[in-house]
Amino acid sequence: MRSLSVPASTRRSSARSRGKARTTVTAIVVTAAMALAGCTTGGGGPDKSGSGGGSSETFNIGIGVDLDSVDPAQQTTTTVQNVIDYGLEPLVKLTKQGKTAPGLAKSWDTSKDGKAITFHLRKGVKFHDGTPFNAKAVKFNLDRILDPKVKVPLRSAFEVITKVDVVDDSTVKLELKYADPLLINNLGITTSSMLSPTSVKKDGNSYKNVVKPVGTGPYAFQKFDKGSLVVYKKAKDYWGKKPYYGEVDFHIMPEANSREAGLRSGQLQMIMNPPVSDLKSLDSGSDLKVLKAPSDRSVFIAFNNSKPPFNNAKVRKAFNYAVNKKSIIKHVLFGAVDLMDSPLAKSLTGYCSVGSYPYNPKKAKKLLKEAGATNLSIKFGTPTGRYLQDKQAAEAIASNLRDVGVKVKVQTMDWPSYQAKTNLKKGGFDMHILGWAPGALDAPTQFEMFQKSDWPPNGLATAFYTNPKVEKLIASGNKELNTSKRNDDYCQAQKLIWGDAPWLFLWSQTLILAYSTKVAGVSYIPNEKFNTIYAHPAS
């Protein structure tokens, strides 16, 4: 199997010339697809029952970002989690409705005081290398993500755990600092997925860094070619429902136009985030479908609150007033996103609407003058292909800022390099575009972005913002078992954050998938993940 190849000149084609370019690209890709067909299909007729069927067909998916890591503990990106989920499984799973359901744990009990949770594990499950999945394996994995020696950017969600005890081979007990109503949900995110303890000493893996993840999932990891391809093959003797496709390949293609070309040619069967300007045409024919799935992602610009000029709230508010977000949503994002009215996306627990920063360039200029921040020159970072129209939106935002007298230099790079730069201890840009989608659909994970304990390098709060009143309200809410009281704490925190404007609040993103009508079983989970493990031929 090999990766798709689209000429660089085509990847750079502008939206204006897209129609003409697509014809050329499609011809090239179709030729490649014909050559590729011999190694992607064969044997095993269609079996849509989910019983496995011995199919050796390959399901090809186009994604926009390169993987920063294949170690579940170290990854930081929802799309990367989506890839890793093919091979690894957590104790708990999240459903399409956002509810928890049994994963590798078939059930669990919580003590009366809520400070202990006992998990009853599935029996007879083995990792892909033959290592038994049992209570010792669970303890190894949870101890590992709590160990400061291991880099775990999303560790905060698990720090309530004080001890992991092996009760017997299929029972494990967690002791907690306090009753945490959201820990069960967090044990469903990829960070806590189970690795074979034996595997971390083999094939280039180490305790601190896993490069070949070995799990219990329906597919087994085969290889990761950086910037190009990730390959999974159907796992032998999987304990649960067997998938249809013998192989799943993730093709890393930052340019949305290239992903669309691959889909239209038939070389890809599904893509993430196609060009939003083409959604209508993609969905109008009989050969392709578009799925707009709910998501919990907030897209924003993180100011570096620790340095001038963004250590001044008037400057941060001025930038919020300077950007015509409604116009950008209409003309750059074609209405595919919703304007933020809170630091939390509406789909998260604890969300409340708290305000707006309407477009007002006169007010922006006035605030900049009051702050003594005239003649500003800003380095503005943006990814390319990570979020819907991210680079195009960045250019529009920069244009608005220039209108109020700010000099802006837009910088972009591949996703892993971008992640590394934004996570520098003192920040890599003056401000940068970022998205955040809590895997457990919970407010506490969103609030990590506003807590000093999660400033890089310990976490991903790259705005370097803190407010003692906000920190106190979040801490109070996180320990409150009464839902109404907890949400009241969270709502007060959201109001304070909105007033402090540590971000330039932009929009909440929708997960958009485009796929071939020859494929069925394409679904989603509302934490911005696609669910295609049980995809199969439509007829």
XYZ file of C-alpha atoms in Angstrom:
539
model
C 0.000 0.000 0.000
C 1.235 3.507 -0.692
C 0.135 7.042 -0.172
C -1.814 9.229 -2.559
C 0.245 11.547 -4.689
C -1.112 14.899 -5.775
C 1.256 17.374 -7.443
C 2.339 20.243 -5.237
C 1.312 22.737 -7.884
C -2.236 21.443 -7.661
C -2.250 21.503 -3.863
C -1.511 25.189 -4.066
C -4.367 25.922 -6.452
C -6.535 28.835 -5.360
C -10.248 28.689 -4.780
C -10.752 30.845 -7.869
C -9.079 28.290 -10.124
C -10.315 25.223 -8.290
C -12.751 24.070 -10.969
C -10.132 24.022 -13.694
C -7.506 22.473 -11.456
C -9.810 19.739 -10.264
C -10.187 18.342 -13.784
C -6.444 17.935 -14.097
C -6.014 16.492 -10.638
C -8.825 14.045 -11.073
C -7.282 12.663 -14.224
C -3.956 12.165 -12.494
C -5.465 10.568 -9.409
C -7.740 8.286 -11.393
C -4.698 6.936 -13.201
C -3.012 6.321 -9.861
C -6.162 4.728 -8.508
C -6.317 2.278 -11.374
C -2.767 1.218 -10.677
C -3.531 1.022 -6.996
C -6.675 -1.060 -7.382
C -4.730 -4.275 -7.686
C -3.315 -3.975 -4.191
C -6.392 -2.547 -2.451
C -8.925 -5.163 -3.364
C -9.060 -8.858 -3.753
C -10.437 -12.038 -2.277
C -13.289 -12.205 0.172
C -16.585 -11.031 -1.267
C -18.587 -8.353 0.489
C -19.775 -9.362 3.933
C -21.805 -6.563 5.525
C -22.760 -8.528 8.610
C -19.830 -7.295 10.626
C -18.710 -10.851 11.208
C -15.423 -10.222 9.479
C -15.936 -12.223 6.316
C -12.257 -12.360 5.375
C -12.397 -9.260 3.161
C -9.022 -7.842 2.184
C -10.443 -4.601 0.766
C -8.978 -1.306 1.949
C -10.947 1.666 3.252
C -9.069 4.861 2.376
C -9.648 7.996 4.471
C -8.224 11.456 3.761
C -7.343 13.580 6.819
C -5.915 17.090 7.010
C -3.276 16.873 9.740
C -0.099 14.952 10.335
C 0.107 12.945 13.561
C 2.064 14.556 16.392
C 2.334 11.161 18.128
C 0.818 7.665 18.019
C 1.263 7.356 21.787
C -2.244 7.721 23.287
C -0.815 9.454 26.331
C 1.115 12.049 24.337
C -1.207 12.979 21.471
C -3.022 16.306 21.595
C -5.363 16.301 18.607
C -8.860 14.901 18.057
C -8.101 13.688 14.529
C -5.023 11.864 15.839
C -7.173 10.309 18.551
C -9.575 9.193 15.844
C -6.751 7.337 14.095
C -5.367 5.794 17.295
C -8.864 4.600 18.286
C -8.747 2.013 15.487
C -6.206 -0.006 17.446
C -6.623 0.969 21.084
C -9.592 0.879 23.424
C -10.374 2.552 26.776
C -12.288 1.157 29.762
C -15.344 3.220 28.834
C -16.716 4.247 25.457
C -18.750 7.292 24.429
C -21.821 6.765 22.260
C -23.278 8.778 19.394
C -25.557 10.374 21.997
C -22.554 11.411 24.110
C -23.381 8.876 26.844
C -20.945 6.473 28.512
C -21.090 2.762 27.693
C -18.980 -0.289 28.578
C -15.659 -0.588 26.807
C -12.931 -2.864 28.132
C -14.736 -2.574 31.470
C -18.089 -4.327 31.299
C -19.385 -2.465 34.386
C -18.336 -0.280 37.329
C -19.484 0.595 40.860
C -19.026 3.876 42.717
C -18.697 4.015 46.519
C -21.289 5.903 48.583
C -18.958 8.849 49.145
C -17.957 8.848 45.464
C -14.258 8.605 46.310
C -13.720 5.077 44.955
C -14.695 3.417 41.678
C -14.393 -0.333 41.066
C -14.196 -1.574 37.470
C -15.152 -5.100 36.419
C -13.158 -5.989 33.316
C -14.004 -8.124 30.318
C -12.461 -11.563 30.538
C -10.625 -13.402 27.786
C -9.454 -10.223 26.009
C -5.893 -10.152 24.673
C -3.707 -7.421 23.202
C -2.600 -7.862 19.595
C 0.778 -9.229 20.792
C -0.919 -11.948 22.847
C -0.483 -10.237 26.226
C -3.590 -10.766 28.411
C -5.715 -7.723 29.154
C -6.310 -7.741 32.913
C -6.255 -5.596 36.066
C -2.452 -5.438 36.047
C -2.569 -3.985 32.525
C -5.090 -1.353 33.644
C -2.915 -0.395 36.607
C 0.147 -0.149 34.344
C -1.632 2.192 31.932
C -3.279 4.470 34.511
C -0.093 4.676 36.584
C 1.771 5.585 33.387
C -0.471 8.532 32.478
C -0.197 9.786 36.069
C 3.601 9.482 36.105
C 5.289 12.911 35.716
C 8.166 11.129 33.937
C 5.836 10.633 30.962
C 4.742 13.647 28.918
C 0.929 13.674 29.072
C -0.546 16.994 27.837
C -4.088 16.001 28.880
C -3.101 14.575 32.290
C -5.301 16.999 34.278
C -8.419 14.938 33.624
C -6.938 12.027 35.613
C -5.088 13.747 38.434
C -8.021 13.159 40.773
C -6.868 9.498 40.937
C -4.651 8.874 43.965
C -4.233 5.090 43.762
C -4.918 2.185 41.407
C -5.364 -1.178 43.144
C -5.489 -4.622 41.540
C -8.308 -6.426 43.393
C -8.078 -9.587 41.299
C -7.337 -10.499 37.692
C -10.520 -8.882 36.355
C -11.228 -6.226 38.981
C -9.464 -2.912 39.546
C -10.256 -0.178 42.077
C -9.485 3.560 41.763
C -9.201 5.750 44.848
C -9.860 9.469 44.326
C -8.957 12.768 46.010
C -12.614 13.759 45.837
C -15.808 12.592 44.161
C -15.420 13.527 40.499
C -18.692 13.286 38.535
C -16.845 13.432 35.207
C -14.040 10.901 35.707
C -16.026 8.073 34.086
C -16.427 10.204 30.938
C -12.725 11.025 30.934
C -11.864 7.327 31.131
C -13.495 7.124 27.707
C -11.019 9.449 25.978
C -8.060 8.212 23.940
C -5.467 9.382 26.482
C -6.477 6.541 28.801
C -6.677 3.826 26.131
C -4.972 0.585 27.057
C -1.532 -0.337 25.712
C 0.027 -3.782 26.046
C 2.476 -3.482 28.981
C 4.750 -5.973 27.221
C 4.873 -3.888 24.045
C 6.407 -0.777 25.602
C 9.775 -2.559 25.740
C 9.817 -3.671 22.079
C 9.959 -2.395 18.485
C 11.360 1.020 19.335
C 8.855 1.654 22.121
C 9.850 2.833 25.576
C 7.982 3.572 28.778
C 8.194 7.297 28.001
C 7.427 7.157 24.286
C 5.396 4.687 22.235
C 5.943 4.662 18.460
C 4.175 1.376 17.697
C 0.986 1.180 19.780
C -0.287 -2.329 20.549
C -3.857 -2.442 21.811
C -6.949 -4.642 21.911
C -8.972 -2.877 19.184
C -10.656 -4.187 16.027
C -7.642 -3.092 13.957
C -3.911 -3.500 14.606
C -1.434 -0.688 13.934
C 0.994 -1.466 11.087
C 2.987 1.663 10.287
C 3.092 5.457 10.332
C 4.933 7.265 7.536
C 5.237 10.824 8.810
C 3.429 13.358 6.671
C 2.017 10.673 4.427
C 0.244 7.542 5.653
C -0.982 5.513 8.624
C -1.925 1.856 8.040
C -4.070 -0.484 10.134
C -5.023 -4.101 9.428
C -7.959 -6.016 10.822
C -6.956 -7.674 14.079
C -7.077 -11.429 14.307
C -9.294 -12.818 17.055
C -10.757 -9.443 18.067
C -12.956 -9.967 21.128
C -15.895 -7.866 19.868
C -17.851 -7.352 16.657
C -15.581 -7.843 13.652
C -15.197 -4.993 11.121
C -15.616 -5.493 7.367
C -12.539 -3.947 5.747
C -9.265 -5.858 5.900
C -7.201 -2.660 5.952
C -7.782 1.003 6.768
C -5.371 3.606 5.417
C -5.294 7.204 6.613
C -3.830 9.504 3.957
C -2.413 12.752 5.358
C -3.370 15.562 2.947
C -3.354 19.111 4.412
C -4.914 20.726 1.332
C -8.711 20.355 1.259
C -8.703 20.571 -2.549
C -6.404 17.541 -2.763
C -8.612 15.524 -0.420
C -11.642 16.411 -2.537
C -9.823 15.385 -5.711
C -8.933 12.029 -4.160
C -12.557 11.462 -3.162
C -13.981 12.429 -6.533
C -11.507 10.126 -8.275
C -12.557 7.173 -6.128
C -9.100 6.723 -4.662
C -10.433 7.820 -1.277
C -13.745 6.595 0.108
C -14.096 9.299 2.774
C -12.503 12.652 3.645
C -12.601 15.006 6.608
C -13.385 18.690 6.119
C -13.784 19.080 2.351
C -13.687 22.639 0.953
C -16.762 24.300 2.443
C -17.350 26.197 -0.800
C -17.959 22.841 -2.524
C -20.327 21.191 -0.027
C -23.402 21.812 -2.185
C -21.844 20.297 -5.296
C -20.439 17.356 -3.345
C -23.875 16.560 -1.966
C -25.849 17.146 -5.157
C -24.792 14.101 -7.169
C -25.589 10.419 -6.752
C -22.043 9.251 -6.081
C -21.091 11.293 -3.007
C -22.673 12.280 0.320
C -21.935 14.996 2.880
C -22.433 14.454 6.606
C -22.482 17.509 8.905
C -22.037 16.085 12.373
C -22.379 17.929 15.688
C -19.119 18.863 17.379
C -17.907 20.443 20.600
C -14.943 22.292 19.074
C -14.315 25.948 19.804
C -12.029 27.725 17.342
C -10.309 30.836 18.684
C -7.189 32.962 18.605
C -5.078 32.531 21.730
C -3.359 35.782 22.700
C -0.109 35.407 24.605
C -1.472 36.994 27.790
C 1.938 36.826 29.483
C 3.618 39.410 27.217
C 2.990 42.902 25.821
C 0.804 43.949 24.169
C -1.630 41.173 25.139
C -0.999 41.439 28.874
C -3.303 44.458 28.565
C -7.043 43.592 28.551
C -7.877 46.696 26.506
C -5.716 45.425 23.639
C -7.327 41.981 23.789
C -10.819 43.504 23.726
C -9.824 45.866 20.917
C -8.831 42.900 18.758
C -12.164 41.199 19.508
C -14.022 44.313 18.322
C -11.770 44.774 15.274
C -12.655 41.484 13.560
C -15.870 41.153 11.554
C -16.569 37.560 12.532
C -20.067 37.416 11.050
C -18.756 38.500 7.658
C -15.924 35.937 7.769
C -18.376 33.190 8.722
C -20.584 34.127 5.767
C -17.976 34.749 3.080
C -14.998 32.573 4.087
C -16.659 29.709 5.961
C -19.913 29.747 3.950
C -22.015 29.548 7.118
C -20.580 26.189 8.188
C -19.814 27.327 11.762
C -21.602 29.102 14.636
C -20.431 32.345 16.260
C -19.166 31.837 19.824
C -21.076 33.542 22.634
C -19.180 31.876 25.487
C -15.738 30.363 26.137
C -17.532 26.969 25.951
C -19.184 25.376 22.921
C -22.940 24.918 23.308
C -22.668 21.117 23.295
C -20.532 21.003 26.455
C -21.906 20.333 29.914
C -22.108 23.552 31.930
C -22.326 25.891 28.924
C -24.088 29.240 29.326
C -24.369 32.156 26.884
C -22.477 35.142 28.269
C -22.033 37.859 25.652
C -20.729 39.151 22.341
C -18.025 41.347 20.833
C -19.820 42.950 17.845
C -17.741 44.297 14.962
C -16.804 47.881 15.854
C -13.504 49.133 14.364
C -13.968 52.635 15.874
C -14.212 51.158 19.346
C -11.195 48.960 18.610
C -9.097 52.002 17.630
C -10.262 53.875 20.747
C -9.264 50.989 23.041
C -5.877 50.621 21.359
C -5.244 54.337 21.831
C -6.279 54.171 25.501
C -3.900 51.239 25.980
C -1.060 53.151 24.343
C -0.822 50.310 21.862
C -0.605 52.172 18.563
C 1.688 51.119 15.731
C 1.547 47.450 16.806
C 3.364 44.755 14.837
C 2.090 41.188 15.455
C 3.243 37.656 14.537
C 0.078 35.637 13.900
C 0.271 31.832 13.624
C -2.252 29.646 11.800
C -2.346 25.963 10.827
C -3.197 24.866 7.301
C -5.859 22.164 6.943
C -6.409 21.493 10.647
C -9.650 23.476 10.924
C -12.244 24.567 8.369
C -10.719 27.250 6.114
C -8.164 28.039 8.822
C -5.535 29.791 6.712
C -8.158 31.642 4.659
C -9.862 32.830 7.846
C -6.501 33.949 9.244
C -5.888 36.108 6.181
C -9.340 37.725 6.557
C -8.727 38.376 10.260
C -5.337 39.900 9.487
C -6.999 42.191 6.946
C -9.479 43.437 9.583
C -6.647 44.092 12.031
C -4.691 46.060 9.427
C -7.789 48.247 9.015
C -7.390 49.423 12.633
C -3.683 50.106 12.196
C -2.094 46.833 13.313
C 0.756 45.381 11.257
C 0.193 41.625 10.990
C 2.502 38.906 9.685
C 0.674 35.606 9.138
C 2.818 32.474 9.553
C 1.842 28.851 8.841
C 3.511 25.420 8.886
C 2.693 21.702 9.094
C 0.605 20.632 12.075
C 3.266 18.884 14.243
C 5.666 21.841 13.803
C 2.838 24.248 14.558
C 1.888 22.306 17.692
C 5.482 22.303 18.862
C 5.830 26.054 18.348
C 2.572 26.992 20.082
C 3.528 24.804 23.054
C 6.870 26.481 23.718
C 7.284 27.435 27.360
C 7.070 31.167 26.613
C 4.861 30.871 23.515
C 5.886 30.765 19.868
C 3.616 33.486 18.418
C 2.107 36.762 19.646
C -1.225 35.128 18.871
C -2.282 31.941 17.100
C -5.374 30.092 15.891
C -6.282 27.001 17.881
C -9.272 24.713 18.362
C -10.288 22.784 21.451
C -12.764 19.900 21.646
C -13.039 18.123 25.029
C -13.121 14.370 24.418
C -15.545 13.799 27.297
C -17.851 16.694 26.252
C -17.197 18.266 29.630
C -16.637 21.803 30.946
C -13.575 20.953 33.114
C -11.526 19.909 30.091
C -12.463 23.166 28.322
C -11.546 25.122 31.458
C -8.047 23.621 31.349
C -7.363 26.304 28.752
C -7.820 28.965 31.428
C -5.817 27.461 34.284
C -2.211 28.220 35.163
C -1.498 24.563 35.979
C -2.021 23.773 32.282
C 0.355 26.358 30.846
C 2.994 24.780 28.585
C 4.955 22.606 29.029
C 2.593 20.981 31.576
C -0.522 21.379 29.415
C -1.916 23.101 26.332
C -3.220 26.393 27.759
C -1.227 28.383 25.227
C -2.903 31.729 26.032
C -0.992 31.792 29.357
C -4.092 33.219 31.055
C -5.065 33.035 34.708
C -7.514 34.809 36.999
C -7.674 33.758 40.686
C -11.467 34.216 40.771
C -11.871 32.029 37.696
C -9.529 29.370 39.093
C -11.515 29.299 42.367
C -14.874 28.938 40.580
C -13.575 26.123 38.368
C -12.130 24.262 41.360
C -15.406 24.650 43.235
C -17.473 23.436 40.287
C -15.248 20.440 39.641
C -15.903 19.117 43.171
C -19.620 19.982 43.292
C -21.900 16.934 42.895
C -25.092 19.011 42.627
C -25.458 19.675 38.896
C -27.291 23.003 39.298
C -24.716 24.396 41.740
C -21.842 23.085 39.608
C -23.212 24.745 36.473
C -23.714 28.010 38.368
C -20.003 28.036 39.285
C -19.098 27.261 35.698
C -21.379 30.007 34.336
C -19.822 32.630 36.611
C -16.386 31.509 35.439
C -17.454 31.830 31.786
C -18.649 35.422 32.374
C -15.344 36.422 33.951
C -13.320 34.797 31.170
C -15.418 36.498 28.510
C -14.842 39.869 30.160
C -11.084 39.260 30.406
C -10.944 38.298 26.681
C -7.876 36.027 26.859
C -8.907 34.770 23.406
C -10.223 36.379 20.283
C -13.464 34.397 20.379
C -14.323 33.059 16.919
C -16.695 30.159 16.230
C -17.796 26.614 17.032
C -16.936 24.177 14.290
C -18.987 21.352 12.805
C -17.413 18.037 11.795
C -17.941 17.679 8.043
C -17.387 14.379 6.255
C -17.769 13.644 2.554
C -17.895 10.039 1.411
C -18.751 7.721 -1.424
C -22.332 6.453 -1.684
C -20.772 3.050 -2.308
C -19.964 2.998 1.416
C -22.416 2.586 4.310
C -21.911 2.701 8.069
C -20.354 6.186 8.247
C -21.261 7.750 11.572
C -19.863 10.042 14.276
C -19.426 10.702 17.984
C -20.289 14.264 19.074
C -16.765 14.975 20.370
C -15.737 15.657 16.762
C -14.817 12.089 15.912
C -15.935 10.110 12.912
C -17.016 6.518 13.553
C -16.245 4.336 10.565
C -14.793 1.206 12.130
C -17.839 -0.708 10.923
C -18.085 0.936 7.511
C -18.870 -1.511 4.711
C -19.977 -1.586 1.050
C -23.448 -0.137 0.538
C -24.533 -2.889 -1.825
